[in-house]
Amino acid sequence: MSDARLETRPMREVRFRGGGFQPERRRWIGVAVFVLVIGLVEWGTRAGWISALTLPRPSEVLATFGELWESGLFFAHLVPSLTRLAVGAALGASVGIATGMLIGLFSYMRAALVPVIAAIFPIPKIALLPLFVIWFGIDEGSKYALIAFGTFTPTVVATYGAVDNVDRTLIRMGQSFGLSWLSIVRKIVLPGAMPGILSGLRISLAIAIILLVAAEMLGAQYGIGAYILEAGSLYDLERLFAGVVILSILGVLVSMTIGFMEQRLLGWRT
Amino acid sequence: MMDIRLEGIAHSYGVTEVLRDVSLDIDTGRIVCLVGPSGCGKSTLLRLIGGLERPSQGRVLQIGAPPEGCLNPLTYIFQDFALLPWRTVRGNVSLVLEDHGIRGRKAAPIIADVLARTRLSDFADALPKQLSGGMKQRVAIARALAVNPAVMLMDEPLSALDSQTRELLMDDLISLWTREPFTAVYVTHNLAEAVRLGHRVVVLSRRPGRIREIVEIGKPLAERGYADPDLDRVQQHLWSLMREEARAADEELIDV
Ligand SMILES: Nc1ncnc2c1ncn2[C@@H]1O[C@H](COP(=O)(O)OP(=O)(O)OP(=O)(O)O)[C@@H](O)[C@H]1O
Ligand SMILES: [Mg+2]
């Protein structure tokens, strides 16, 4: 029996070098970052080391926001914007997912459509706004179309990538049990592609919010985008920022919704 | 009663000849083990038998009708389990019944029965990620039993598992078979598995795979034990057949 205490050689604990590379939930850090940045700007503008021309004072932006709320204009702007966003994004994402599935499932579709998608992906959709106005009219039609078109391409790319990544052994398993083609697509391919589709949706919906402002550049009296553009042309920084903050909050809400969906739908992931 | 007959099966992938002139009868109620060096075409042969691929030459024949109530005559059990990770144990079993219009109230007794036979009744609502490897393979076995197969096609079903779990699952398979004999083609690398489970052991040569020898093992499955001297002798014989092939196959891979 050897006794550890008799050991005379140098001894030290093995250094820990594992851990990390694994996202964990840190709920309040995000909020803290916002509070810190806003607090810093407020302090800077009050103390004078940020001039009133560079950045508006957060408290004044909040006051502008309050006015907007009390005048009842807040909802007058928000409702049409949300409608445009919902209709456009739903249209673009659903057609995009369908197209992506077709590309993922049929070789002919892939050969035919992948180059087309590659060709339209890099076009700045904003540049096509005049065209959309001619095609779909100056009213809501062109706005829906712009947002739908912008969400469509990234959704397609994400979806067919996700379909390609579905575990082929699961598909072989389905075939070996004599499942019908439709069952294999519905019960194996679609759920297997869901993680990729949802993370693609995160990007597409952010793009939809960006395009919302662009869509409201032409012929929109109400809408957050219209509100921002009007404030911008008057150099009314408080109102400009009030509008921008609304867009940011919208972005955070969309991202939270997708996070929630991921939790509900993808709980099976290890 | 349904037998399977392979007639002069040959198969190539492009210029690679994988199987050459394989003829074999697979009789009802018996387990045929396929052994052979790595890359000799065992998995390919199994895919041909199950109709997942077409042979370049020869035919796979079903002789006789599958038994009454058989939903999927040729049913696979995969090495990597192939469970849908987003479905529970019950959902994975129900998957293969749904397409036959068996769902809800009609599916419940079947699912309960196969889960009981594989000792999984308490885990019906667990997701695959919560299960150990041995349990996952038992789910795959339960799923295969649910369609009441005429022939089970197993491609190294135990090789992803540790050796203790493997022993346990082998006992499970043997007790399943003794209670209700099933027909199976069982591909394995492991000669100990082959002599424990096989009524016949088919030894394939290295690629292109041909039948080297067919060894019959008369001893009833239920009487075969762990480290059984009779089986050891058979295993020795199998290994002597395989050694040369395995070594040659091992060296061949280098110049591929
Ligand atoms: N789809 C395929 N396309 C081309 N070659 C293939 C394909 N599938 C298998 N092969 C080749 O055919 C040969 C036999 O493969 P197979 O998987 O049947 O061997 P195996 O006996 O199951 O091997 P292992 O013991 O490693 O599982 C191998 O050389 C393999 O590279
Ligand atoms: Mg194999």
Coordinates of C-alpha atoms in Angstrom, one line a residue, chain A residues 166-167 169-170 172-180 183 186-189 191-192 265 267-270, chain B residues 52 72 74-76 78 80-87 95-96 98-100 103 127 129 143-144 147:
Chain A
V166 CA -32.3 15.6 -43.4
D167 CA -30.8 12.3 -42.3
T169 CA -31.1 6.9 -43.1
L170 CA -34.4 8.1 -41.7
R172 CA -34.6 4.9 -46.1
M173 CA -36.2 3.7 -42.9
G174 CA -39.5 5.2 -44.0
Q175 CA -39.2 3.5 -47.4
S176 CA -38.3 0.2 -45.8
F177 CA -41.6 0.3 -43.8
G178 CA -43.5 1.0 -47.0
L179 CA -44.5 4.5 -46.0
S180 CA -46.1 6.5 -48.9
S183 CA -46.0 10.4 -45.5
R186 CA -44.8 15.0 -44.1
K187 CA -43.6 12.9 -41.2
I188 CA -39.8 12.7 -41.9
V189 CA -38.6 15.4 -44.3
P191 CA -39.9 17.8 -39.3
G192 CA -36.3 17.0 -40.0
L265 CA -41.2 22.5 -32.0
G267 CA -37.5 20.3 -28.0
W268 CA -36.4 16.9 -29.3
R269 CA -33.0 18.2 -30.3
T270 CA -30.2 17.0 -28.1
Chain B
L52 CA -34.2 -1.0 -51.4
N72 CA -44.7 -5.1 -44.1
L74 CA -39.6 -7.4 -45.3
T75 CA -38.7 -5.3 -42.3
Y76 CA -35.4 -3.7 -41.4
F78 CA -30.8 -0.7 -38.7
D80 CA -28.0 3.2 -36.1
F81 CA -31.6 2.6 -34.9
A82 CA -33.1 5.1 -37.3
L83 CA -35.7 6.5 -34.8
L84 CA -37.4 9.8 -35.5
P85 CA -35.9 12.0 -32.8
W86 CA -39.0 14.2 -32.7
R87 CA -41.4 11.4 -31.9
L95 CA -45.4 5.9 -37.4
V96 CA -45.3 2.5 -39.2
E98 CA -50.4 5.0 -39.5
D99 CA -49.9 4.4 -43.2
H100 CA -52.0 1.2 -42.9
R103 CA -54.3 4.7 -35.6
L127 CA -38.1 10.8 -26.6
K129 CA -32.7 11.5 -26.7
R143 CA -41.3 -0.9 -34.3
A144 CA -40.3 -3.9 -36.5
V147 CA -45.8 -4.5 -38.5

